[in-house]
Short mmCIF file of C-alpha atoms in Angstrom, two decimals:
data_model
loop_
_atom_site.label_atom_id
_atom_site.label_comp_id
_atom_site.label_asym_id
_atom_site.label_seq_id
_atom_site.Cartn_x
_atom_site.Cartn_y
_atom_site.Cartn_z
CA MET A 1 0.00 -0.06 0.23
CA SER A 2 1.02 3.48 -0.58
CA SER A 3 -0.50 7.16 0.21
CA SER A 4 0.37 10.64 -1.09
CA GLU A 5 -2.53 12.29 0.95
CA PRO A 6 -1.44 15.55 2.35
CA GLY A 7 -0.16 15.31 5.68
CA LEU A 8 0.61 11.66 5.45
CA LYS A 9 4.02 9.76 4.77
CA VAL A 10 4.57 8.17 1.23
CA VAL A 11 4.71 4.68 2.67
CA SER A 12 5.64 1.41 0.65
CA SER A 13 6.20 -2.10 1.11
CA ASP A 14 9.37 -4.36 0.32
CA SER A 15 8.97 -7.88 -0.87
CA LYS A 16 8.59 -9.15 2.72
CA GLY A 17 5.84 -6.74 3.45
CA LYS A 18 7.96 -4.65 5.58
CA ALA A 19 6.87 -0.81 5.43
CA PHE A 20 9.56 1.93 4.68
CA ASP A 21 9.47 5.67 4.09
CA ASP A 22 10.03 6.32 0.27
CA ILE A 23 10.48 10.02 0.88
CA ALA A 24 13.08 9.52 3.77
CA ALA A 25 14.86 7.01 1.50
CA ILE A 26 14.93 9.57 -1.48
CA ASP A 27 15.93 12.46 0.64
CA ASN A 28 18.82 10.28 2.26
CA THR A 29 20.39 10.17 -1.44
CA LEU A 30 20.30 13.86 -1.52
CA THR A 31 24.17 15.10 -1.13
CA PRO A 32 25.94 17.99 0.30
CA GLN A 33 28.50 17.15 -2.17
CA ILE A 34 29.29 20.11 -4.52
CA VAL A 35 31.43 20.64 -7.57
CA ILE A 36 32.95 24.35 -8.26
CA ALA A 37 34.23 24.88 -11.43
CA LEU A 38 36.26 28.18 -12.17
CA CYS A 39 36.43 30.08 -15.67
CA GLY A 40 38.35 33.32 -16.03
CA PRO A 41 40.75 34.79 -18.62
CA LEU A 42 44.29 34.51 -18.57
CA GLY A 43 46.17 36.42 -15.64
CA THR A 44 42.96 36.45 -13.37
CA PRO A 45 43.93 34.97 -9.88
CA LEU A 46 42.10 31.69 -10.37
CA HIS A 47 44.68 29.98 -8.18
CA GLU A 48 44.14 32.24 -5.24
CA VAL A 49 40.41 32.34 -5.80
CA ALA A 50 40.44 28.20 -5.49
CA GLU A 51 42.47 28.38 -2.26
CA SER A 52 39.96 31.08 -0.82
CA PHE A 53 37.48 28.88 -1.40
CA ARG A 54 39.03 25.79 0.02
CA ALA A 55 40.37 27.62 3.32
CA LEU A 56 36.71 29.13 3.68
CA LEU A 57 34.80 25.68 3.01
CA LEU A 58 36.88 23.83 5.68
CA SER A 59 36.34 26.20 8.21
CA THR A 60 33.80 26.03 11.22
CA ASP A 61 31.57 28.55 9.35
CA TYR A 62 30.75 25.62 6.56
CA GLY A 63 32.14 22.52 7.87
CA TYR A 64 33.14 20.59 5.02
CA GLU A 65 35.50 17.65 5.77
CA HIS A 66 37.50 17.51 2.25
CA VAL A 67 38.08 20.13 -0.58
CA ASP A 68 40.34 18.89 -3.53
CA ILE A 69 41.51 21.44 -6.14
CA ILE A 70 41.73 19.71 -9.50
CA LYS A 71 44.07 21.78 -11.61
CA LEU A 72 43.48 20.91 -15.27
CA SER A 73 46.85 22.51 -16.31
CA SER A 74 48.47 19.79 -14.36
CA GLU A 75 46.29 17.00 -16.40
CA ILE A 76 47.53 18.74 -19.58
CA ARG A 77 51.23 18.52 -18.43
CA GLU A 78 50.76 14.78 -17.44
CA LYS A 79 48.64 13.44 -20.66
CA GLY A 80 51.03 16.14 -22.78
CA GLY A 81 54.40 14.92 -21.60
CA LEU A 82 55.24 18.57 -20.26
CA ASP A 83 57.62 19.77 -17.93
CA LYS A 84 56.18 21.78 -15.02
CA ASN A 85 58.00 24.78 -15.97
CA CYS A 86 56.63 24.76 -19.40
CA SER A 87 55.65 28.14 -20.70
CA ILE A 88 51.65 29.31 -20.88
CA LYS A 89 52.02 29.14 -24.72
CA GLU A 90 53.23 25.51 -24.57
CA LEU A 91 50.24 24.54 -22.20
CA ILE A 92 47.76 26.23 -24.60
CA GLU A 93 49.01 24.46 -27.53
CA LYS A 94 48.97 21.21 -25.68
CA GLY A 95 45.63 21.62 -24.35
CA ASN A 96 44.24 22.39 -28.11
CA GLU A 97 46.28 19.19 -29.29
CA LEU A 98 44.53 17.17 -26.69
CA ARG A 99 40.85 18.79 -27.54
CA LYS A 100 41.79 17.60 -31.13
CA GLN A 101 42.56 14.45 -30.43
CA HIS A 102 40.00 13.35 -27.88
CA GLY A 103 37.26 15.93 -28.25
CA ASN A 104 36.77 19.41 -26.83
CA ALA A 105 35.41 18.01 -23.56
CA ILE A 106 38.61 15.87 -22.67
CA LEU A 107 39.76 17.71 -19.70
CA ALA A 108 36.41 17.83 -17.92
CA LYS A 109 36.52 14.04 -18.38
CA LEU A 110 39.66 13.76 -16.81
CA ALA A 111 38.28 15.98 -13.84
CA ILE A 112 35.07 13.71 -13.54
CA LYS A 113 37.14 10.78 -13.38
CA LYS A 114 39.26 11.92 -10.30
CA ILE A 115 36.24 13.12 -8.76
CA SER A 116 34.50 9.87 -9.24
CA LEU A 117 37.36 7.64 -8.25
CA ALA A 118 37.77 9.57 -5.06
CA ARG A 119 34.26 9.17 -4.10
CA GLU A 120 34.32 5.54 -4.79
CA ARG A 121 37.34 4.83 -2.40
CA GLU A 122 35.65 7.01 0.21
CA GLN A 123 32.32 5.02 -0.08
CA LYS A 124 34.17 1.83 -0.07
CA LYS A 125 36.17 2.51 3.07
CA ALA A 126 33.17 3.72 4.98
CA ALA A 127 31.39 0.54 3.99
CA ASP A 128 34.32 -1.66 5.10
CA ALA A 129 34.07 -0.03 8.31
CA ARG A 130 30.37 -0.33 8.80
CA VAL A 131 30.65 -4.00 7.85
CA ALA A 132 33.63 -4.38 10.49
CA GLU A 133 31.54 -2.55 13.42
CA GLN A 134 28.31 -4.88 12.59
CA PRO A 135 29.50 -8.07 10.83
CA ASP A 136 26.18 -9.96 11.76
CA LEU A 137 23.82 -6.84 10.40
CA PHE A 138 25.70 -7.43 6.71
CA SER A 139 25.75 -11.34 6.75
CA GLY A 140 23.25 -11.30 4.01
CA GLU A 141 20.60 -12.69 5.66
CA SER A 142 19.35 -9.66 7.09
CA ASP A 143 16.52 -7.08 5.75
CA GLU A 144 18.98 -4.13 6.85
CA ALA A 145 22.10 -5.55 4.55
CA HIS A 146 21.96 -2.59 2.10
CA ILE A 147 24.63 -0.24 2.95
CA PRO A 148 23.44 3.58 1.63
CA ASN A 149 25.75 6.10 0.19
CA VAL A 150 27.75 8.00 2.76
CA ARG A 151 26.69 11.69 2.80
CA LEU A 152 30.17 13.05 2.31
CA ARG A 153 30.82 16.70 2.89
CA TRP A 154 33.10 16.96 0.14
CA CYS A 155 33.97 19.75 -2.49
CA HIS A 156 35.90 19.46 -5.79
CA ILE A 157 37.27 22.50 -7.19
CA ILE A 158 38.02 22.38 -10.94
CA ASP A 159 40.84 25.00 -11.95
CA SER A 160 39.72 25.83 -14.66
CA ILE A 161 37.58 25.11 -17.52
CA LYS A 162 38.33 26.79 -20.80
CA HIS A 163 35.67 25.54 -23.43
CA VAL A 164 31.95 25.82 -23.58
CA ASP A 165 32.13 21.76 -24.26
CA GLU A 166 33.92 21.19 -20.90
CA LEU A 167 31.02 23.25 -19.37
CA HIS A 168 28.26 21.34 -20.97
CA LEU A 169 29.75 17.79 -20.05
CA LEU A 170 29.90 18.93 -16.15
CA ARG A 171 26.50 20.25 -16.44
CA SER A 172 25.19 17.21 -18.05
CA ILE A 173 26.83 15.02 -15.19
CA TYR A 174 26.34 17.05 -12.08
CA GLY A 175 23.31 19.22 -13.09
CA ASP A 176 22.49 21.40 -10.08
CA MET A 177 25.41 20.16 -7.98
CA LEU A 178 27.62 22.09 -10.25
CA TYR A 179 28.50 25.87 -9.40
CA VAL A 180 30.42 27.53 -12.10
CA ILE A 181 32.27 30.64 -10.87
CA GLY A 182 33.35 33.33 -13.58
CA VAL A 183 36.28 35.11 -12.04
CA TYR A 184 37.38 38.42 -13.67
CA SER A 185 40.08 40.97 -12.90
CA PRO A 186 40.52 44.41 -14.66
CA ILE A 187 43.10 44.13 -17.74
CA GLU A 188 45.59 46.04 -15.85
CA LEU A 189 45.84 43.97 -13.00
CA ARG A 190 45.79 40.68 -15.36
CA VAL A 191 48.82 42.50 -17.49
CA SER A 192 50.56 43.10 -14.06
CA ARG A 193 50.49 39.59 -13.04
CA LEU A 194 51.34 38.20 -16.42
CA GLU A 195 54.46 40.72 -16.65
CA GLU A 196 55.93 38.70 -13.28
CA VAL A 197 55.63 35.47 -15.03
CA LEU A 198 56.57 35.87 -18.54
CA LYS A 199 59.26 38.68 -18.16
CA GLY A 200 58.16 40.80 -21.10
CA GLY A 201 56.61 38.12 -23.19
CA ALA A 202 53.85 38.62 -25.91
CA ILE A 203 51.05 39.12 -22.94
CA HIS A 204 48.34 40.71 -25.05
CA GLU A 205 48.71 38.33 -27.93
CA LEU A 206 48.21 35.31 -25.29
CA ILE A 207 45.13 36.84 -23.51
CA ASP A 208 43.48 37.44 -27.00
CA ARG A 209 44.27 33.74 -27.72
CA ASP A 210 43.10 32.39 -24.21
CA SER A 211 39.73 34.61 -24.84
CA GLY A 212 38.79 32.87 -27.95
CA GLU A 213 40.44 31.05 -30.60
CA GLU A 214 38.84 30.64 -34.01
CA ILE A 215 39.71 26.88 -34.08
CA ASP A 216 36.85 24.75 -32.97
CA HIS A 217 39.38 22.83 -30.26
CA GLY A 218 41.06 26.24 -29.39
CA GLN A 219 40.35 27.76 -25.90
CA ARG A 220 37.10 29.46 -25.83
CA VAL A 221 36.77 31.48 -22.63
CA GLU A 222 34.89 34.02 -23.88
CA ASP A 223 32.06 31.89 -24.85
CA THR A 224 32.37 29.82 -21.63
CA PHE A 225 32.68 32.54 -19.07
CA PRO A 226 28.97 34.11 -19.55
CA GLN A 227 27.49 31.00 -18.66
CA SER A 228 28.59 31.20 -14.95
CA ASP A 229 26.44 30.80 -12.09
CA PHE A 230 28.07 33.55 -10.17
CA PHE A 231 30.55 36.39 -11.38
CA LEU A 232 33.22 37.30 -8.92
CA ARG A 233 35.31 40.67 -9.99
CA VAL A 234 38.33 40.47 -8.05
CA GLU A 235 39.61 43.99 -8.50
CA LYS A 236 42.09 44.22 -5.55
CA ILE A 237 45.02 42.36 -4.82
CA THR A 238 44.45 41.98 -1.15
CA ASP A 239 43.51 38.79 0.60
CA SER A 240 40.88 40.22 2.46
CA HIS A 241 38.94 41.35 -0.63
CA ARG A 242 39.00 37.92 -2.59
CA ARG A 243 37.98 36.29 0.64
CA SER A 244 34.95 38.44 1.17
CA ARG A 245 33.86 38.08 -2.46
CA VAL A 246 34.03 34.52 -1.98
CA LYS A 247 32.26 34.42 1.64
CA ARG A 248 29.26 35.98 -0.16
CA PHE A 249 28.76 33.63 -2.64
CA LEU A 250 29.23 30.56 -0.20
CA ASP A 251 26.67 32.13 2.24
CA LEU A 252 24.28 32.24 -0.60
CA MET A 253 25.13 28.76 -2.14
CA LEU A 254 24.98 27.21 1.23
CA GLY A 255 21.95 29.03 2.27
CA THR A 256 23.63 29.92 5.71
CA VAL A 257 22.21 33.94 5.93
CA ILE A 258 19.26 35.24 4.68
CA ALA A 259 20.41 37.45 1.84
CA THR A 260 18.93 39.72 -0.67
CA PRO A 261 20.14 40.69 -4.21
CA THR A 262 22.32 43.79 -4.57
CA VAL A 263 20.85 46.93 -6.83
CA ASN A 264 23.14 45.38 -9.77
CA GLU A 265 21.63 42.07 -9.45
CA ARG A 266 17.86 43.10 -9.57
CA ALA A 267 18.58 44.95 -12.72
CA MET A 268 20.59 42.31 -14.46
CA TYR A 269 17.58 40.19 -13.46
CA ALA A 270 15.39 42.44 -14.97
CA ALA A 271 17.07 42.57 -18.34
CA TYR A 272 17.52 38.90 -18.54
CA SER A 273 13.79 38.50 -17.82
CA ALA A 274 13.08 40.96 -20.43
CA ALA A 275 15.07 39.07 -23.01
CA ARG A 276 12.72 35.98 -22.89
CA ASN A 277 10.24 38.50 -24.75
CA SER A 278 12.33 38.15 -27.79
CA ALA A 279 11.68 36.06 -30.97
CA CYS A 280 14.82 37.18 -32.60
CA LEU A 281 16.20 34.41 -34.46
CA SER A 282 19.94 35.23 -33.80
CA ARG A 283 19.64 35.84 -30.12
CA GLN A 284 17.54 37.10 -27.29
CA VAL A 285 19.02 39.95 -25.59
CA GLY A 286 17.23 42.04 -22.75
CA ALA A 287 18.07 45.32 -21.04
CA SER A 288 16.97 47.47 -18.28
CA ILE A 289 17.77 51.10 -16.93
CA ALA A 290 18.30 51.63 -13.30
CA ASN A 291 18.79 54.84 -11.28
CA ASP A 292 21.11 54.98 -8.40
CA ASN A 293 18.51 53.85 -5.99
CA GLY A 294 17.97 50.80 -8.04
CA GLU A 295 14.65 51.84 -9.31
CA ILE A 296 14.06 50.23 -12.65
CA LEU A 297 13.05 52.88 -15.27
CA SER A 298 12.37 50.81 -18.04
CA ILE A 299 13.29 47.47 -19.87
CA GLY A 300 13.76 46.57 -23.39
CA TRP A 301 14.56 43.59 -25.67
CA ASN A 302 15.39 43.09 -29.05
CA ASP A 303 12.58 42.50 -31.74
CA VAL A 304 10.83 43.64 -34.86
CA PRO A 305 9.14 47.14 -34.65
CA LYS A 306 5.60 47.51 -35.55
CA ALA A 307 3.61 50.35 -37.19
CA PHE A 308 2.91 53.41 -34.84
CA GLY A 309 5.07 52.28 -32.13
CA GLY A 310 6.21 49.44 -29.83
CA LEU A 311 7.48 45.84 -30.89
CA TYR A 312 5.68 42.85 -32.18
CA GLN A 313 4.73 40.43 -28.94
CA THR A 314 2.35 37.64 -28.14
CA GLU A 315 -0.94 39.38 -27.32
CA GLY A 316 -3.77 37.76 -25.42
CA ASP A 317 -3.94 34.30 -25.20
CA GLY A 318 -1.12 33.94 -27.69
CA LEU A 319 -3.14 31.68 -29.62
CA ASN A 320 -3.52 34.00 -32.62
CA SER A 321 -0.39 35.07 -34.61
CA ASP A 322 -1.95 36.09 -37.76
CA GLU A 323 -0.62 39.59 -37.44
CA ASP A 324 2.61 38.82 -35.78
CA ARG A 325 5.11 39.96 -38.37
CA ARG A 326 8.31 38.81 -36.73
CA CYS A 327 10.82 36.99 -38.67
CA TRP A 328 9.71 33.45 -37.26
CA ASN A 329 6.67 33.98 -38.90
CA MET A 330 7.46 35.08 -42.32
CA ARG A 331 8.81 33.14 -45.33
CA GLY A 332 9.19 30.05 -43.26
CA GLY A 333 11.46 31.77 -40.81
CA ILE A 334 14.39 33.57 -42.67
CA CYS A 335 16.82 35.92 -40.91
CA SER A 336 16.84 39.10 -43.09
CA ASN A 337 20.40 39.67 -41.34
CA ASP A 338 21.63 36.36 -42.65
CA GLN A 339 20.10 36.88 -46.09
CA GLU A 340 21.74 40.09 -46.82
CA LYS A 341 25.41 38.95 -45.57
CA LYS A 342 24.96 36.26 -48.18
CA ALA A 343 23.86 38.40 -50.96
CA ILE A 344 26.97 40.60 -50.24
CA SER A 345 29.11 37.85 -50.15
CA ASN A 346 28.10 36.57 -53.65
CA PHE A 347 28.14 39.74 -54.68
CA ILE A 348 31.80 40.66 -53.69
CA VAL A 349 32.96 37.20 -55.08
CA GLU A 350 31.10 37.67 -58.34
CA LYS A 351 32.87 40.71 -58.71
CA LEU A 352 36.53 39.38 -58.11
CA VAL A 353 35.83 36.39 -60.48
CA ASP A 354 34.80 38.89 -63.21
CA ALA A 355 38.12 40.82 -62.76
CA GLY A 356 40.15 37.49 -62.85
CA VAL A 357 41.35 37.94 -59.34
CA VAL A 358 39.60 34.64 -58.13
CA PRO A 359 39.16 31.48 -60.29
CA LYS A 360 35.83 30.56 -60.94
CA ASP A 361 36.30 27.10 -59.66
CA LYS A 362 37.25 28.64 -56.40
CA SER A 363 34.20 31.13 -56.09
CA ASP A 364 32.40 28.64 -53.37
CA ILE A 365 35.57 28.52 -51.21
CA ALA A 366 35.81 32.40 -51.45
CA VAL A 367 32.24 33.07 -50.33
CA ASP A 368 32.79 30.67 -47.47
CA VAL A 369 35.92 32.28 -46.38
CA ILE A 370 34.18 35.83 -46.76
CA ARG A 371 31.04 34.75 -44.58
CA LYS A 372 32.92 32.98 -42.04
CA LYS A 373 36.49 34.49 -41.47
CA THR A 374 36.12 37.96 -41.85
CA GLN A 375 34.22 40.50 -39.97
CA LEU A 376 31.17 40.28 -42.04
CA LYS A 377 29.95 37.34 -40.03
CA SER A 378 29.64 39.77 -37.15
CA LEU A 379 27.76 42.30 -38.97
CA ILE A 380 24.26 42.80 -37.45
CA GLU A 381 23.27 46.09 -39.32
CA PHE A 382 20.56 44.39 -41.67
CA SER A 383 18.69 42.79 -38.85
CA ARG A 384 15.08 43.68 -38.78
CA ALA A 385 15.07 44.11 -34.58
CA VAL A 386 15.33 46.96 -32.66
CA HIS A 387 18.32 46.50 -30.21
CA ALA A 388 17.22 45.62 -26.70
CA GLU A 389 19.37 48.95 -25.45
CA MET A 390 17.40 51.27 -28.03
CA HIS A 391 14.03 49.84 -26.95
CA ALA A 392 14.78 50.58 -23.23
CA LEU A 393 15.61 53.74 -23.95
CA LEU A 394 12.60 54.57 -25.99
CA ASN A 395 10.67 53.14 -23.17
CA ALA A 396 12.42 55.35 -20.39
CA GLY A 397 11.86 58.40 -22.91
CA ALA A 398 8.10 57.76 -23.21
CA ALA A 399 7.89 57.39 -19.26
CA ASP A 400 10.37 60.03 -18.15
CA GLY A 401 13.37 60.91 -20.39
CA GLY A 402 14.74 63.16 -17.64
CA LYS A 403 15.57 60.47 -15.47
CA VAL A 404 17.85 58.83 -18.12
CA GLN A 405 20.62 61.51 -17.49
CA GLY A 406 23.28 59.66 -14.95
CA SER A 407 21.30 56.38 -15.17
CA SER A 408 22.97 52.67 -15.71
CA LEU A 409 22.07 50.33 -18.33
CA PHE A 410 22.26 46.65 -17.55
CA VAL A 411 22.44 44.44 -20.89
CA THR A 412 22.80 40.89 -21.29
CA THR A 413 25.09 41.31 -24.09
CA TYR A 414 28.30 43.94 -24.59
CA PRO A 415 26.52 46.87 -26.66
CA CYS A 416 27.30 47.14 -30.36
CA HIS A 417 28.95 50.42 -31.34
CA SER A 418 25.61 51.70 -32.85
CA CYS A 419 23.82 51.27 -29.43
CA ALA A 420 27.14 52.57 -27.56
CA ARG A 421 26.80 55.93 -29.13
CA HIS A 422 23.29 56.22 -28.56
CA LEU A 423 23.73 55.59 -24.89
CA VAL A 424 26.55 58.35 -24.64
CA ALA A 425 24.34 60.74 -26.40
CA ALA A 426 21.38 59.95 -23.74
CA GLY A 427 23.27 60.62 -20.65
CA VAL A 428 23.85 56.96 -19.19
CA LYS A 429 26.95 57.21 -17.01
CA GLU A 430 27.48 53.17 -17.09
CA VAL A 431 26.79 49.86 -18.97
CA ILE A 432 26.73 46.90 -17.13
CA PHE A 433 26.82 43.91 -19.55
CA LEU A 434 26.71 39.99 -18.79
CA GLU A 435 27.89 38.35 -22.15
CA PRO A 436 30.78 39.79 -24.28
CA TYR A 437 30.19 40.75 -27.82
CA ARG A 438 33.85 40.21 -29.21
CA LYS A 439 33.48 42.38 -32.48
CA SER A 440 31.76 45.42 -30.77
CA LEU A 441 33.72 48.54 -32.01
CA ALA A 442 32.20 50.62 -29.17
CA THR A 443 35.52 51.57 -27.43
CA LYS A 444 37.49 51.79 -30.80
CA LEU A 445 35.32 54.20 -32.38
CA HIS A 446 34.69 56.05 -29.06
CA GLN A 447 37.61 56.47 -27.39
CA ASP A 448 36.86 59.97 -26.28
CA ALA A 449 33.49 59.00 -24.76
CA ILE A 450 33.66 55.35 -23.86
CA THR A 451 36.09 53.36 -21.42
CA GLU A 452 36.56 49.90 -20.03
CA ASN A 453 38.76 51.29 -17.20
CA GLU A 454 37.00 51.11 -14.00
CA ALA A 455 38.63 54.04 -12.19
CA ASP A 456 37.81 56.26 -15.09
CA ALA A 457 35.03 58.27 -14.19
CA THR A 458 35.56 61.01 -16.87
CA LYS A 459 33.76 58.58 -19.50
CA VAL A 460 30.94 56.44 -19.94
CA ARG A 461 32.19 53.23 -18.44
CA ILE A 462 31.32 49.59 -19.88
CA LEU A 463 31.88 47.25 -17.08
CA PRO A 464 31.25 43.45 -16.69
CA PHE A 465 28.63 42.13 -14.53
CA ASP A 466 29.46 41.33 -10.83
CA GLY A 467 27.35 38.92 -8.54
CA VAL A 468 24.85 35.99 -9.01
CA ALA A 469 23.77 35.15 -12.62
CA PRO A 470 20.17 35.55 -13.46
CA SER A 471 20.00 31.94 -14.03
CA ARG A 472 20.54 31.39 -10.28
CA TYR A 473 18.71 34.49 -9.19
CA LEU A 474 15.46 32.49 -8.06
CA LYS A 475 17.28 29.66 -6.40
CA PHE A 476 19.68 32.04 -4.44
CA PHE A 477 17.01 34.36 -3.42
CA SER A 478 13.71 32.50 -2.72
CA ALA A 479 13.34 31.44 1.04
CA HIS A 480 13.95 27.89 2.41
CA PRO A 481 10.82 25.86 1.60
CA ALA A 482 10.50 25.11 5.35
CA GLY A 483 10.64 28.87 6.16
CA ARG A 484 13.03 31.35 8.02
CA LYS A 485 11.84 31.16 11.57
CA THR A 486 10.30 28.60 14.21
CA ASP A 487 8.48 29.79 17.24
CA GLY A 488 9.30 33.46 16.49
CA LYS A 489 13.09 32.95 15.86
CA MET A 490 15.37 32.96 12.92
CA ILE A 491 16.41 29.37 12.09
CA ILE A 492 20.10 28.87 12.12
CA ARG A 493 20.66 26.39 9.09
CA GLU A 494 23.63 24.03 8.58
CA ALA A 495 25.49 24.70 5.62
CA GLU A 496 23.85 22.78 2.95
CA PRO A 497 23.51 23.53 -0.92
CA VAL A 498 20.20 25.35 -1.89
CA THR A 499 20.10 23.22 -4.65
CA ARG A 500 20.88 19.56 -3.42
CA ILE A 501 20.20 16.75 -5.97
CA SER A 502 20.47 12.86 -5.48
CA MET A 503 23.34 10.99 -5.91
CA GLU A 504 21.71 8.18 -7.47
CA ALA A 505 22.18 9.10 -11.08
CA VAL A 506 25.27 11.01 -10.86
CA SER A 507 27.77 7.69 -10.09
CA THR A 508 26.26 6.18 -13.28
CA LEU A 509 27.02 9.07 -15.61
CA GLU A 510 30.33 9.43 -13.97
CA GLY A 511 30.84 5.69 -14.92
CA LEU A 512 29.84 6.18 -18.41
CA VAL A 513 32.60 8.70 -18.74
CA VAL A 514 35.28 6.90 -17.06
CA LYS A 515 34.47 4.18 -19.31
CA GLY A 516 35.02 6.02 -22.29
CA LEU A 517 38.40 7.41 -20.98
CA GLU A 518 39.56 3.85 -20.36
CA SER A 519 38.53 2.97 -24.10
CA ALA A 520 40.44 5.67 -25.30
CA ALA A 521 43.69 4.41 -23.06
CA LEU A 522 43.47 7.93 -21.11
CA ALA A 523 42.58 6.26 -17.75
CA GLU A 524 45.54 4.05 -16.68
CA GLY A 525 47.58 4.61 -13.94
CA GLU A 526 44.62 4.73 -11.31
CA ARG A 527 42.41 1.53 -10.08
CA ARG A 528 39.08 1.32 -8.57
#
């Protein structure tokens, strides 16, 4: 028998008719284990941040028993046969080679193997100890012979991921048990740190290469970083600064304090939410404008404008789309921007063929190069959509344009140069972005008015977002299901992840990854 009536335990019976609590059994599989993956551009103090996480987690504030830091650079050295004193350039090239040979997620797979084997060893040790203490209980004749998973208060820190495929694999294995921390430092601090290591080497070349290489198996930090769960800006070199930034995240992740979002987190969540209104075929972008007190003046998103004002959007019950003239509902869903870029590429190659510059039998190759290997691929001028920043400005102007002066604009993507110049003209004092737009010419074309230097208050600053990512906003800032108080007093909770998951599927998925590594002869040297 079982029952799911409100207020009653869900009870089942085993093969011998003995009742047990299903919910309690399921809850017992929920784990306090966490996996933290760090991601950040070259020169960011990732190793120091990892050590700050380890020290705090092992403190009495959080009570974790074991924190292991897995350095993927060490995996590259080991699998690539590199010396421990090898250069950064050699590490990058050997990492690229490993990804090319074994897939873009190979380094994440090696980290998963380490995590899986460490947990299995600890589980076996705990099981052996329990059998030794109560041998009769585990003789095989008892109904209690099943040994449950040990609730390990462990954390594994992966330092650091560089490719989106690594992130996708880690998320598919660990789900909400994984927390990705995007660590960022201002460029001048990163250059200063690298100068100490490289002694006058090609610093900026390496920074650009680390950020985003054109080859698929290259490092793609600029694509990976924006998908973090928490953005941690380390703008000072002091230990106390770094420790305080890490501690706020741990308090949120482990639910040890009652915390509310910052002004910037609220504004970016509003922008992120606004982006969901967009039906653009290219990407969804959202923006919000806020004053110094955090009051949201307006929101905007990218989409096609309609006659007499506003953008097309889903109306009423959302069932009637006959008058929706957005690209998804026109000519079978064709993107006008891509169509125009294709036409331009074909036109250029036709003229080059006619002039005898490009052989006719090479025209298809030439078209492909122009479309995919030049700045043409990044052009957005031919889109029918109004950009999110412009939509937010228009909405703010219609409501109370005077408040835009001195306001901050939050946007899910780095502004293009067209939007940037309008934001300057409107009097916006700073722009906070979530995702980079690598080809934006905003700072290049408007050096007199725009800067990425946080300390320069004489220009409009364009700065990366710092705080809880919008994708984790509701999880981190929602009250505990059991409430915040009992008998009129606030509950002091043990440090437990706010998004605990069951270990039942995790071990199985890890096993598949380890088996794949063994078949590729990349897991030798360790035994279960």
